[in-house]
XYZ file of C-alpha atoms in Angstrom:
675
model
C 86.175 66.892 93.741
C 88.902 67.695 96.275
C 88.677 69.643 99.532
C 91.918 70.985 101.073
C 92.619 72.711 104.368
C 95.895 74.491 105.127
C 97.150 76.772 107.881
C 99.340 79.079 105.774
C 100.724 81.161 108.675
C 100.151 84.359 106.671
C 98.261 84.535 103.403
C 101.369 85.445 101.388
C 103.795 83.330 103.379
C 103.819 80.312 100.999
C 105.136 82.468 98.146
C 108.551 82.488 99.828
C 108.936 78.728 99.320
C 109.019 76.385 96.340
C 106.997 75.523 94.363
C 104.834 78.559 95.101
C 107.629 81.119 94.553
C 107.789 80.342 90.823
C 104.547 82.123 89.857
C 103.595 83.781 93.181
C 99.890 83.850 92.329
C 96.925 82.223 94.008
C 95.538 80.576 90.841
C 98.922 78.912 90.288
C 98.919 77.743 93.906
C 95.412 76.329 93.564
C 96.367 74.497 90.386
C 99.241 72.790 92.200
C 96.968 71.839 95.083
C 94.419 70.523 92.576
C 91.474 71.377 94.833
C 87.995 72.696 94.234
C 87.520 74.045 97.768
C 90.521 75.469 99.641
C 90.202 76.513 103.287
C 93.047 78.640 104.679
C 93.673 79.529 108.302
C 95.817 82.105 110.085
C 95.751 84.635 107.248
C 97.087 87.367 109.581
C 95.377 90.233 107.740
C 92.439 92.566 108.260
C 89.773 93.592 105.792
C 91.693 96.715 104.780
C 94.601 94.476 103.719
C 92.624 92.597 101.060
C 93.966 93.176 97.550
C 92.752 92.459 94.035
C 95.087 89.501 93.604
C 93.453 87.874 96.655
C 89.834 88.500 95.640
C 89.492 89.131 91.906
C 90.533 85.676 90.743
C 89.106 84.418 87.464
C 87.197 81.194 87.990
C 87.224 81.443 91.803
C 85.002 82.930 94.461
C 86.406 84.019 97.834
C 85.048 84.358 101.381
C 86.885 85.773 104.391
C 86.355 85.989 108.132
C 88.969 88.383 109.477
C 89.671 89.774 112.956
C 87.786 92.941 113.738
C 90.265 94.472 116.174
C 93.583 92.628 116.371
C 96.039 93.276 113.552
C 98.044 90.429 112.011
C 96.100 87.815 113.917
C 94.102 84.704 112.960
C 91.742 84.956 109.968
C 90.051 82.274 107.830
C 89.477 82.260 104.068
C 87.684 79.857 101.710
C 88.114 79.752 97.922
C 85.626 77.852 95.778
C 86.083 76.900 92.125
C 83.170 78.289 90.118
C 83.297 75.452 87.588
C 82.461 72.783 90.165
C 80.781 74.314 93.222
C 78.951 77.368 94.469
C 77.534 77.904 97.992
C 73.975 78.988 98.590
C 74.653 80.695 101.964
C 77.682 82.061 103.749
C 78.341 83.613 107.148
C 81.099 84.146 109.714
C 81.253 83.327 113.397
C 80.047 80.367 115.443
C 77.219 82.007 117.353
C 75.638 84.141 114.618
C 75.859 87.403 116.557
C 77.880 89.292 113.946
C 75.988 91.521 111.491
C 75.266 90.150 108.042
C 75.850 92.254 104.895
C 72.321 93.625 105.372
C 73.143 94.744 108.917
C 70.933 92.167 110.635
C 72.723 89.588 112.832
C 72.893 86.181 111.205
C 70.932 84.545 113.996
C 68.031 86.959 113.353
C 67.771 86.443 109.595
C 64.712 84.695 108.128
C 64.953 80.936 108.105
C 65.375 80.709 104.333
C 68.374 83.090 104.478
C 70.205 81.654 107.507
C 72.347 78.542 107.912
C 70.610 77.738 111.206
C 71.640 75.753 114.260
C 72.392 78.819 116.387
C 72.896 78.140 120.108
C 70.054 79.029 122.414
C 70.408 81.603 125.163
C 70.925 78.810 127.681
C 73.655 77.215 125.572
C 75.403 80.560 125.131
C 75.343 81.149 128.877
C 77.096 77.815 129.442
C 80.035 78.908 127.291
C 81.295 81.393 129.861
C 82.630 83.854 127.247
C 81.320 86.957 125.545
C 79.607 85.876 122.277
C 80.669 89.019 120.415
C 84.299 88.587 121.479
C 84.219 84.922 120.494
C 83.115 85.684 116.939
C 85.155 88.882 116.458
C 88.549 87.190 116.087
C 87.959 85.783 112.605
C 88.134 82.119 113.588
C 85.138 80.536 111.885
C 83.717 80.741 108.356
C 80.621 78.764 107.328
C 79.485 77.971 103.773
C 76.336 76.007 103.040
C 76.037 73.876 99.911
C 72.988 71.748 99.105
C 75.147 68.697 99.950
C 76.516 69.827 103.338
C 77.464 72.727 105.613
C 81.203 73.456 105.598
C 82.959 74.817 108.701
C 86.385 76.394 108.181
C 87.882 76.840 111.657
C 91.052 78.152 113.286
C 90.776 77.172 116.943
C 92.646 79.155 119.630
C 95.994 77.679 120.653
C 97.242 76.898 124.131
C 98.844 80.209 125.132
C 100.601 79.110 128.316
C 97.293 79.010 130.151
C 96.504 82.686 129.554
C 93.367 82.049 127.459
C 92.218 78.661 128.637
C 88.697 79.918 129.301
C 88.388 81.479 125.862
C 89.776 78.373 124.178
C 87.448 76.070 126.103
C 84.448 78.280 125.305
C 85.309 78.166 121.593
C 85.481 74.350 121.560
C 82.156 74.152 123.418
C 80.517 76.552 120.964
C 81.850 74.547 118.007
C 80.477 71.285 119.407
C 77.108 72.917 120.169
C 76.659 74.532 116.741
C 77.616 71.399 114.798
C 75.249 69.174 116.762
C 72.404 71.698 116.384
C 72.834 71.796 112.597
C 72.959 68.016 112.335
C 69.774 67.716 114.372
C 68.066 69.806 111.697
C 68.904 67.107 109.125
C 71.906 68.714 107.410
C 75.288 67.097 106.861
C 78.424 68.828 108.209
C 82.096 68.927 107.242
C 84.543 70.434 109.739
C 88.029 71.339 108.481
C 90.866 73.458 109.767
C 93.517 73.860 112.433
C 91.764 72.729 115.618
C 94.925 73.001 117.772
C 94.193 69.751 119.593
C 95.397 66.194 119.083
C 93.021 63.315 119.756
C 95.540 60.668 120.917
C 99.187 60.157 121.924
C 99.667 58.658 118.478
C 99.089 62.098 116.987
C 101.843 63.895 118.923
C 105.543 63.068 118.826
C 106.288 64.407 122.298
C 103.201 62.997 124.022
C 104.844 59.839 125.341
C 107.873 61.685 126.725
C 105.713 64.412 128.299
C 103.522 61.825 129.971
C 106.587 60.022 131.298
C 108.189 63.195 132.662
C 105.023 64.552 134.225
C 103.639 61.214 135.404
C 100.453 61.558 133.311
C 98.489 58.402 132.529
C 96.732 57.660 129.251
C 93.311 58.291 130.810
C 94.447 61.640 132.136
C 95.938 62.588 128.787
C 92.726 62.013 126.816
C 90.630 63.602 129.577
C 92.040 67.143 129.370
C 89.037 69.493 128.923
C 89.443 70.416 125.246
C 90.619 66.967 124.145
C 87.697 65.328 125.927
C 85.126 67.499 124.103
C 86.906 66.892 120.805
C 86.849 63.129 121.284
C 83.149 63.344 122.156
C 82.608 64.934 118.736
C 84.481 62.195 116.835
C 83.121 58.849 115.776
C 85.336 56.365 117.554
C 86.857 59.048 119.757
C 88.192 57.621 123.018
C 86.505 59.058 126.116
C 87.471 58.057 129.644
C 84.482 57.219 131.813
C 80.891 57.971 130.932
C 80.074 60.309 128.071
C 78.664 63.757 128.756
C 74.962 64.463 128.573
C 73.964 65.645 125.123
C 77.118 64.092 123.632
C 76.129 60.457 123.844
C 77.590 59.627 120.435
C 80.192 60.977 118.040
C 78.939 62.628 114.869
C 82.068 63.349 112.748
C 84.435 60.887 111.062
C 88.199 61.551 110.947
C 88.957 60.975 107.242
C 92.760 60.964 107.448
C 92.937 58.539 110.355
C 90.141 56.511 108.807
C 92.221 55.789 105.691
C 95.478 55.353 107.674
C 94.496 53.871 111.037
C 97.928 52.505 112.010
C 100.198 55.103 110.467
C 102.657 56.724 112.852
C 104.422 60.035 112.310
C 101.440 61.388 110.361
C 101.961 64.946 111.560
C 100.659 68.208 110.094
C 102.455 70.776 112.260
C 106.090 71.223 113.277
C 107.680 73.770 115.599
C 109.733 76.223 113.558
C 111.793 77.562 116.454
C 113.569 74.244 116.936
C 113.563 73.300 113.212
C 111.576 70.155 113.970
C 110.227 69.448 110.482
C 113.292 67.696 108.954
C 113.215 65.178 111.816
C 109.394 64.927 111.664
C 108.978 65.823 115.326
C 105.486 67.304 115.198
C 101.795 66.792 115.875
C 98.566 66.223 113.965
C 96.193 69.087 114.692
C 94.739 69.767 111.191
C 91.701 67.711 110.199
C 89.066 67.006 107.579
C 86.063 65.660 109.505
C 82.802 64.654 107.806
C 79.391 63.487 108.992
C 79.080 59.774 109.581
C 76.612 59.450 106.700
C 79.267 60.780 104.305
C 81.932 58.116 104.897
C 81.073 56.437 101.606
C 81.467 59.770 99.791
C 85.203 59.980 100.502
C 87.506 58.318 97.991
C 90.823 59.203 99.658
C 92.269 61.412 102.379
C 95.852 62.203 103.295
C 98.365 64.832 104.360
C 100.830 66.571 102.006
C 103.866 66.865 104.244
C 106.153 67.409 101.251
C 104.600 70.793 100.397
C 106.490 73.594 102.147
C 105.334 77.150 102.757
C 104.215 77.107 106.392
C 104.749 75.399 109.727
C 101.690 73.312 108.766
C 101.139 71.123 105.729
C 97.970 70.790 103.616
C 95.420 68.083 104.385
C 92.941 66.937 101.721
C 89.982 64.667 101.081
C 88.846 63.450 97.648
C 85.150 62.810 96.891
C 83.652 60.281 94.536
C 82.084 61.701 91.395
C 78.836 59.907 92.238
C 77.603 59.624 95.828
C 74.687 58.072 97.660
C 72.002 60.511 98.727
C 68.869 58.979 100.223
C 69.953 55.660 98.690
C 69.983 57.252 95.236
C 73.137 57.657 93.143
C 73.669 61.358 92.596
C 76.345 63.203 90.655
C 78.150 65.291 93.227
C 78.169 68.365 90.972
C 74.370 68.430 91.123
C 74.370 68.903 94.908
C 77.438 71.154 95.139
C 75.657 73.986 93.315
C 72.314 75.761 93.645
C 69.344 73.778 92.301
C 69.073 73.855 88.520
C 72.703 74.807 87.810
C 73.755 71.195 87.088
C 71.680 68.257 85.917
C 73.325 64.811 85.807
C 76.717 66.505 85.858
C 75.962 68.826 82.921
C 75.862 72.574 83.519
C 72.513 74.174 82.740
C 73.207 77.721 83.962
C 76.353 79.824 83.807
C 77.939 81.125 86.989
C 76.784 84.637 87.870
C 78.168 86.855 90.611
C 74.719 88.144 91.488
C 73.646 84.615 92.421
C 76.373 84.035 95.036
C 75.846 84.894 98.715
C 76.154 88.544 99.656
C 79.032 87.662 101.999
C 81.266 86.898 98.999
C 84.401 89.064 98.922
C 83.667 89.977 95.305
C 80.451 91.636 96.467
C 82.145 93.777 99.088
C 81.838 97.524 98.384
C 85.591 97.620 97.812
C 85.441 95.080 94.988
C 81.908 94.907 93.571
C 82.713 97.441 90.826
C 86.054 95.899 89.937
C 86.861 93.721 86.971
C 89.707 91.312 86.515
C 92.309 91.902 83.814
C 91.078 88.896 81.858
C 87.509 90.204 81.735
C 88.720 93.626 80.633
C 90.513 92.159 77.641
C 87.643 89.840 76.777
C 85.226 92.786 76.583
C 87.632 94.983 74.656
C 86.877 93.326 71.340
C 83.135 93.746 71.640
C 83.448 97.367 72.747
C 85.766 98.244 69.871
C 83.550 96.518 67.313
C 80.506 98.452 68.493
C 82.281 101.765 67.926
C 83.604 101.034 64.418
C 82.288 102.904 61.385
C 80.260 105.496 63.193
C 80.448 107.786 60.144
C 77.345 108.208 58.056
C 77.157 107.159 54.443
C 77.452 110.790 53.373
C 80.639 111.240 55.375
C 82.123 108.119 53.810
C 81.335 109.449 50.322
C 82.958 112.805 51.125
C 86.063 111.111 52.502
C 86.219 108.821 49.481
C 86.120 111.781 47.029
C 88.615 114.004 48.866
C 90.712 115.768 46.165
C 94.182 114.263 45.861
C 95.543 116.784 43.283
C 97.594 119.900 43.898
C 94.459 121.943 44.533
C 93.806 122.988 48.082
C 90.837 121.277 49.702
C 88.135 123.346 51.406
C 89.084 121.925 54.812
C 92.710 122.843 54.225
C 91.772 126.383 53.267
C 89.645 126.652 56.376
C 92.618 125.660 58.533
C 94.868 128.230 56.882
C 92.318 130.991 57.365
C 91.812 130.045 60.991
C 95.559 130.054 61.673
C 96.012 133.447 59.952
C 93.090 134.944 61.833
C 94.385 133.690 65.162
C 97.855 135.118 64.506
C 96.425 138.518 63.540
C 94.319 138.609 66.683
C 97.308 137.749 68.822
C 99.434 140.489 67.203
C 96.727 143.071 67.762
C 96.686 142.223 71.461
C 100.417 142.807 71.762
C 101.428 139.141 72.019
C 102.173 136.250 69.720
C 100.502 132.907 70.451
C 102.325 130.092 68.761
C 100.059 127.117 68.157
C 101.613 123.780 68.862
C 101.075 122.544 65.307
C 100.305 125.145 62.612
C 102.212 123.520 59.777
C 100.078 121.928 57.069
C 101.251 118.918 55.146
C 102.750 120.124 51.872
C 102.124 116.848 50.140
C 99.155 116.346 47.900
C 97.759 113.553 50.021
C 94.468 114.302 51.771
C 94.893 115.591 55.325
C 92.686 114.599 58.231
C 91.824 117.755 60.181
C 90.083 117.906 63.571
C 86.774 119.740 63.836
C 87.092 123.544 63.621
C 85.708 124.066 67.113
C 88.382 121.960 68.792
C 91.112 123.481 66.609
C 89.992 127.008 67.431
C 90.204 126.259 71.148
C 93.715 124.915 70.699
C 94.859 127.954 68.690
C 93.302 130.514 70.989
C 94.837 129.017 74.123
C 97.981 130.849 75.255
C 101.100 128.720 74.977
C 102.951 129.793 78.134
C 101.183 128.112 81.053
C 100.388 130.313 83.958
C 102.440 128.788 86.736
C 103.710 129.884 90.110
C 104.854 133.501 90.496
C 108.500 134.050 89.572
C 110.508 134.535 92.721
C 113.272 136.267 90.774
C 110.997 139.208 90.008
C 110.098 139.649 93.648
C 113.737 139.589 94.756
C 116.260 142.361 94.272
C 117.461 142.878 90.731
C 121.077 142.449 91.792
C 120.376 138.926 93.109
C 119.094 137.530 89.809
C 120.821 134.373 88.641
C 122.392 133.848 85.263
C 120.404 132.621 82.298
C 122.852 129.800 81.698
C 122.630 128.696 85.315
C 125.453 126.941 87.129
C 128.121 125.789 84.656
C 129.318 122.810 86.699
C 129.266 121.259 90.167
C 132.760 122.636 90.707
C 131.496 126.151 90.115
C 129.182 125.810 93.117
C 132.138 125.376 95.474
C 134.444 127.996 93.887
C 134.793 131.347 95.626
C 133.197 134.273 93.865
C 135.666 136.533 92.112
C 135.763 140.207 92.974
C 134.594 142.663 90.341
C 137.192 145.304 89.373
C 136.500 148.850 90.487
C 136.237 150.106 86.931
C 133.585 147.574 85.978
C 129.901 148.128 86.320
C 128.206 145.688 88.716
C 124.913 146.606 87.214
C 126.105 145.559 83.802
C 127.270 142.198 85.150
C 123.898 141.573 86.706
C 121.839 142.617 83.723
C 123.895 140.447 81.447
C 122.205 137.515 83.181
C 125.424 135.848 84.420
C 126.993 135.370 87.840
C 130.522 136.427 88.513
C 131.525 132.768 88.965
C 130.822 131.973 85.336
C 132.800 134.981 83.969
C 136.229 133.727 84.939
C 139.130 133.836 82.525
C 138.747 131.080 79.976
C 134.963 130.833 80.455
C 133.249 132.242 77.356
C 130.187 134.406 77.827
C 127.225 133.610 75.613
C 123.991 135.517 75.329
C 121.072 133.390 76.468
C 117.479 133.426 75.374
C 114.793 131.842 77.527
C 111.319 130.734 76.505
C 109.872 133.575 78.540
C 111.964 136.131 76.628
C 110.713 134.774 73.300
C 107.078 134.948 74.295
C 107.241 138.379 75.946
C 107.356 141.142 73.288
C 108.846 143.593 75.805
C 111.951 141.422 76.227
C 114.927 142.686 74.232
C 117.764 140.677 72.798
C 121.314 141.261 73.950
C 122.267 143.418 70.910
C 119.249 145.752 71.116
C 119.143 149.124 72.854
C 115.982 149.786 74.834
C 113.985 152.937 74.336
C 113.196 155.080 77.391
C 109.553 154.014 77.283
C 110.454 150.311 77.263
C 112.945 150.741 80.063
C 110.335 152.481 82.212
C 107.653 149.879 81.468
C 109.765 146.899 82.504
C 112.401 148.033 84.992
C 112.620 144.630 86.676
C 112.971 142.418 83.665
C 116.094 143.379 81.708
C 118.704 146.146 81.778
C 121.154 147.061 78.990
C 123.629 144.224 78.668
C 127.264 144.857 79.349
C 130.101 143.886 77.080
C 132.087 140.767 77.893
C 135.136 142.920 78.738
C 133.279 144.572 81.611
C 132.760 141.257 83.484
C 136.086 139.485 82.966
C 137.929 138.829 86.226
C 141.066 137.033 87.227
C 140.421 133.641 88.861
C 141.575 133.222 92.456
C 144.813 131.329 92.982
C 144.396 127.643 93.660
C 145.655 125.985 96.816
C 148.691 123.857 96.199
C 148.690 120.693 98.327
C 151.994 119.454 99.651
C 152.748 115.724 99.274
C 153.813 114.089 102.576
C 157.081 112.237 102.796
C 157.043 108.412 102.378
C 157.831 107.789 106.041
C 155.094 110.124 107.226
C 152.610 108.587 104.793
C 153.462 105.057 106.009
C 152.921 106.011 109.635
C 149.581 107.623 108.831
C 148.459 104.544 106.902
C 149.466 102.178 109.703
C 147.607 104.301 112.239
C 144.444 104.278 110.117
C 144.593 100.498 109.666
C 145.088 99.929 113.378
C 142.109 102.157 114.171
C 139.969 100.316 111.676
C 140.898 96.932 113.136
C 140.105 98.054 116.672
C 136.678 99.362 115.690
C 135.936 96.218 113.670
C 136.798 93.994 116.605
C 134.683 96.100 118.921
C 131.487 95.733 116.877
C 132.086 92.327 115.275
C 130.128 89.317 116.486
C 132.163 86.674 118.266
C 133.065 83.613 116.253
C 130.555 80.824 116.688
C 131.770 77.823 118.687
C 131.828 74.383 117.101
C 129.427 71.801 118.452
C 130.869 68.727 120.131
C 128.974 66.176 118.063
C 129.590 67.366 114.509
C 132.337 70.054 114.668
C 129.936 72.481 112.975
C 129.268 76.149 113.875
C 126.558 76.533 116.481
C 123.576 78.881 116.228
C 122.250 81.372 118.767
C 118.836 81.210 120.369
C 117.116 83.299 123.028
C 115.290 82.089 126.109
C 111.602 82.965 125.985
C 110.464 80.959 128.987
C 109.664 83.072 132.019
C 112.212 82.858 134.788
C 115.630 84.099 135.812
C 117.115 83.292 132.379
C 114.403 84.928 130.277
C 115.987 87.035 127.540
C 119.411 85.393 127.718
C 121.016 84.117 124.517
C 122.812 80.810 124.157
C 124.689 78.704 121.615
C 123.390 75.304 120.538
C 123.851 72.758 117.765
C 122.445 74.069 114.488
C 121.145 70.713 113.279
C 117.398 69.965 113.415
C 115.776 68.090 116.247
C 115.544 64.349 115.719
C 112.450 62.139 115.748
C 112.940 61.412 119.454
C 112.611 65.079 120.321
C 115.744 64.846 122.465
C 119.320 65.945 121.950
C 121.178 62.885 120.761
C 124.766 61.596 120.780
C 126.586 60.246 117.711
C 123.622 60.723 115.376
C 122.820 62.987 112.455
C 120.431 65.044 114.589
C 120.985 67.791 117.140
C 123.697 67.059 119.696
C 123.866 68.221 123.311
C 126.111 71.263 122.864
C 124.902 74.199 124.964
C 126.711 77.324 126.158
C 125.513 80.723 127.318
C 126.559 83.576 125.040
C 127.705 85.577 128.060
C 130.134 82.778 128.921
C 131.592 82.537 125.432
C 134.522 84.871 124.792
C 134.951 83.987 121.126
C 137.611 81.383 120.700
C 137.813 81.682 116.922
C 135.457 78.809 116.290
C 137.114 76.363 118.652
C 135.334 73.248 119.753
C 133.569 73.477 123.101
C 132.533 70.972 125.643
C 128.895 70.241 126.195
C 127.003 72.298 128.701
C 123.861 71.900 130.674
C 120.730 73.722 129.560
């Protein structure tokens, strides 16, 4: 069994990098990681952003602790493989003050339903932060298995001293909760981005920072958060006497335990300075286990070669058989609820109703959903249950359907129904045309729908009752032609004047605009679907009776002959071609104007760095001060392992120049500046 932790810097962020961008699905990602439990941090989503492809994964269960108020901020998720493990309890938050799915805070649940180890009122008061605010940022997710209690954590970062109190309170709460749970006799595994390094060995810039700031080794390991963290670790270095209540470390650092002397074992690199190629980073992601579980771990390491985030995955592999109370136990037996596995053999199938209520699949948004795979797997059984619903008598009738030239009773019934419907429609002054009234003329038996459904289809009027026709409400002289606009050109042509001897009324009633009746444009009588269905509509070669003309004065008037609407097209404008000299001057002026505008808005050419003669890149000053917001040019190469700008090496050189001082020398080489 493998356990992996990874700060993904956005739940979909890895899909922009290989190898994850090949399939772009979470199951494919999990297969590459080869893990059974995957803990992700910094998801940067809220609950409303969860989608089916994040939750409804075949063979996986999902749990999320997401920020309640801040958007695109923090967030922890844990995926568990159903074939190997299933938690018995799940909750979010360190202090247990958040409401459970039943509405009761976790710390107030019955003992058999709660993880336990909640801080007392006195311990909460010592934190110095609001408990609800501490748990509302989606920074801690807890799953309990029979083997251990798993903490998935995303600890607050050092935000230039703005949230030091909140960060310190979170670390204190984490230490308190873990020790309380272990006092109750349960084992604990802590994984995630803890945003703290335990030693100078775990940070590339630690030695240089200590030298510049005059910080000693004792002072470095005695910073408030690092001191508490080292108190929590077995073998953690603490300057002076240990704190009361933290007399011994309780968690073992698996990665450092398997690689005690390895340098450059970093899990995070600063993206702004492109520090990953030069491996100038820090180790702040951990897999920590209880001291009694050291023999359970087969291997632990980082996966710095997997891209997709500014962090890399960290994993720990477990032995298939572990020691529990000095008894060899198959790990599958204690990674699932009692009775599911026995000696590594599954006895009960995984069931969604048996997982904790905090599971994402049991959220109201997803509890009625099914995955695509399950839909197709059930399709066969559903279709087989609905086959052959006919009775034996119906089968006999269908088997003996006459196949000769004689008309079957069902066929005669259809013909009589169609004839009756047409007669009824004619009597009402309208003709309803059924969508399919033709009967197969072949002698093969015809399958006919039930008479009731056919009668409803025949009796329904064909023309749908839509929105009121605006043409009828407008003036009769403003009606548009039946053929509509002949071409796009006709829209821009000027309307021709109607001769005095012609009848404007005839031109309008003919259903054509004067634009379409130009010389050379033939006039065709048009027939719309509405004219066919309305018995009062007359064709173009019919003469209306006085009664019809009075009944429908707005619909149609007697059509005029084509000779009444023929008009002479307006003369076209003849464009004069400019002389060659004038054309050349106009072209030169246009090109000069284009060049001036292009130069005005074009970015200046990047200078070449002094060390490699390569184009520099622009950066912006974020540090508060007089230069905040200013842009500058610098070498585009990544930072080297030393973390300093170097000379005559493959890493970043010392080129620096303010953008305001660079006039754009066409990519010329510049001298180094001070920055």
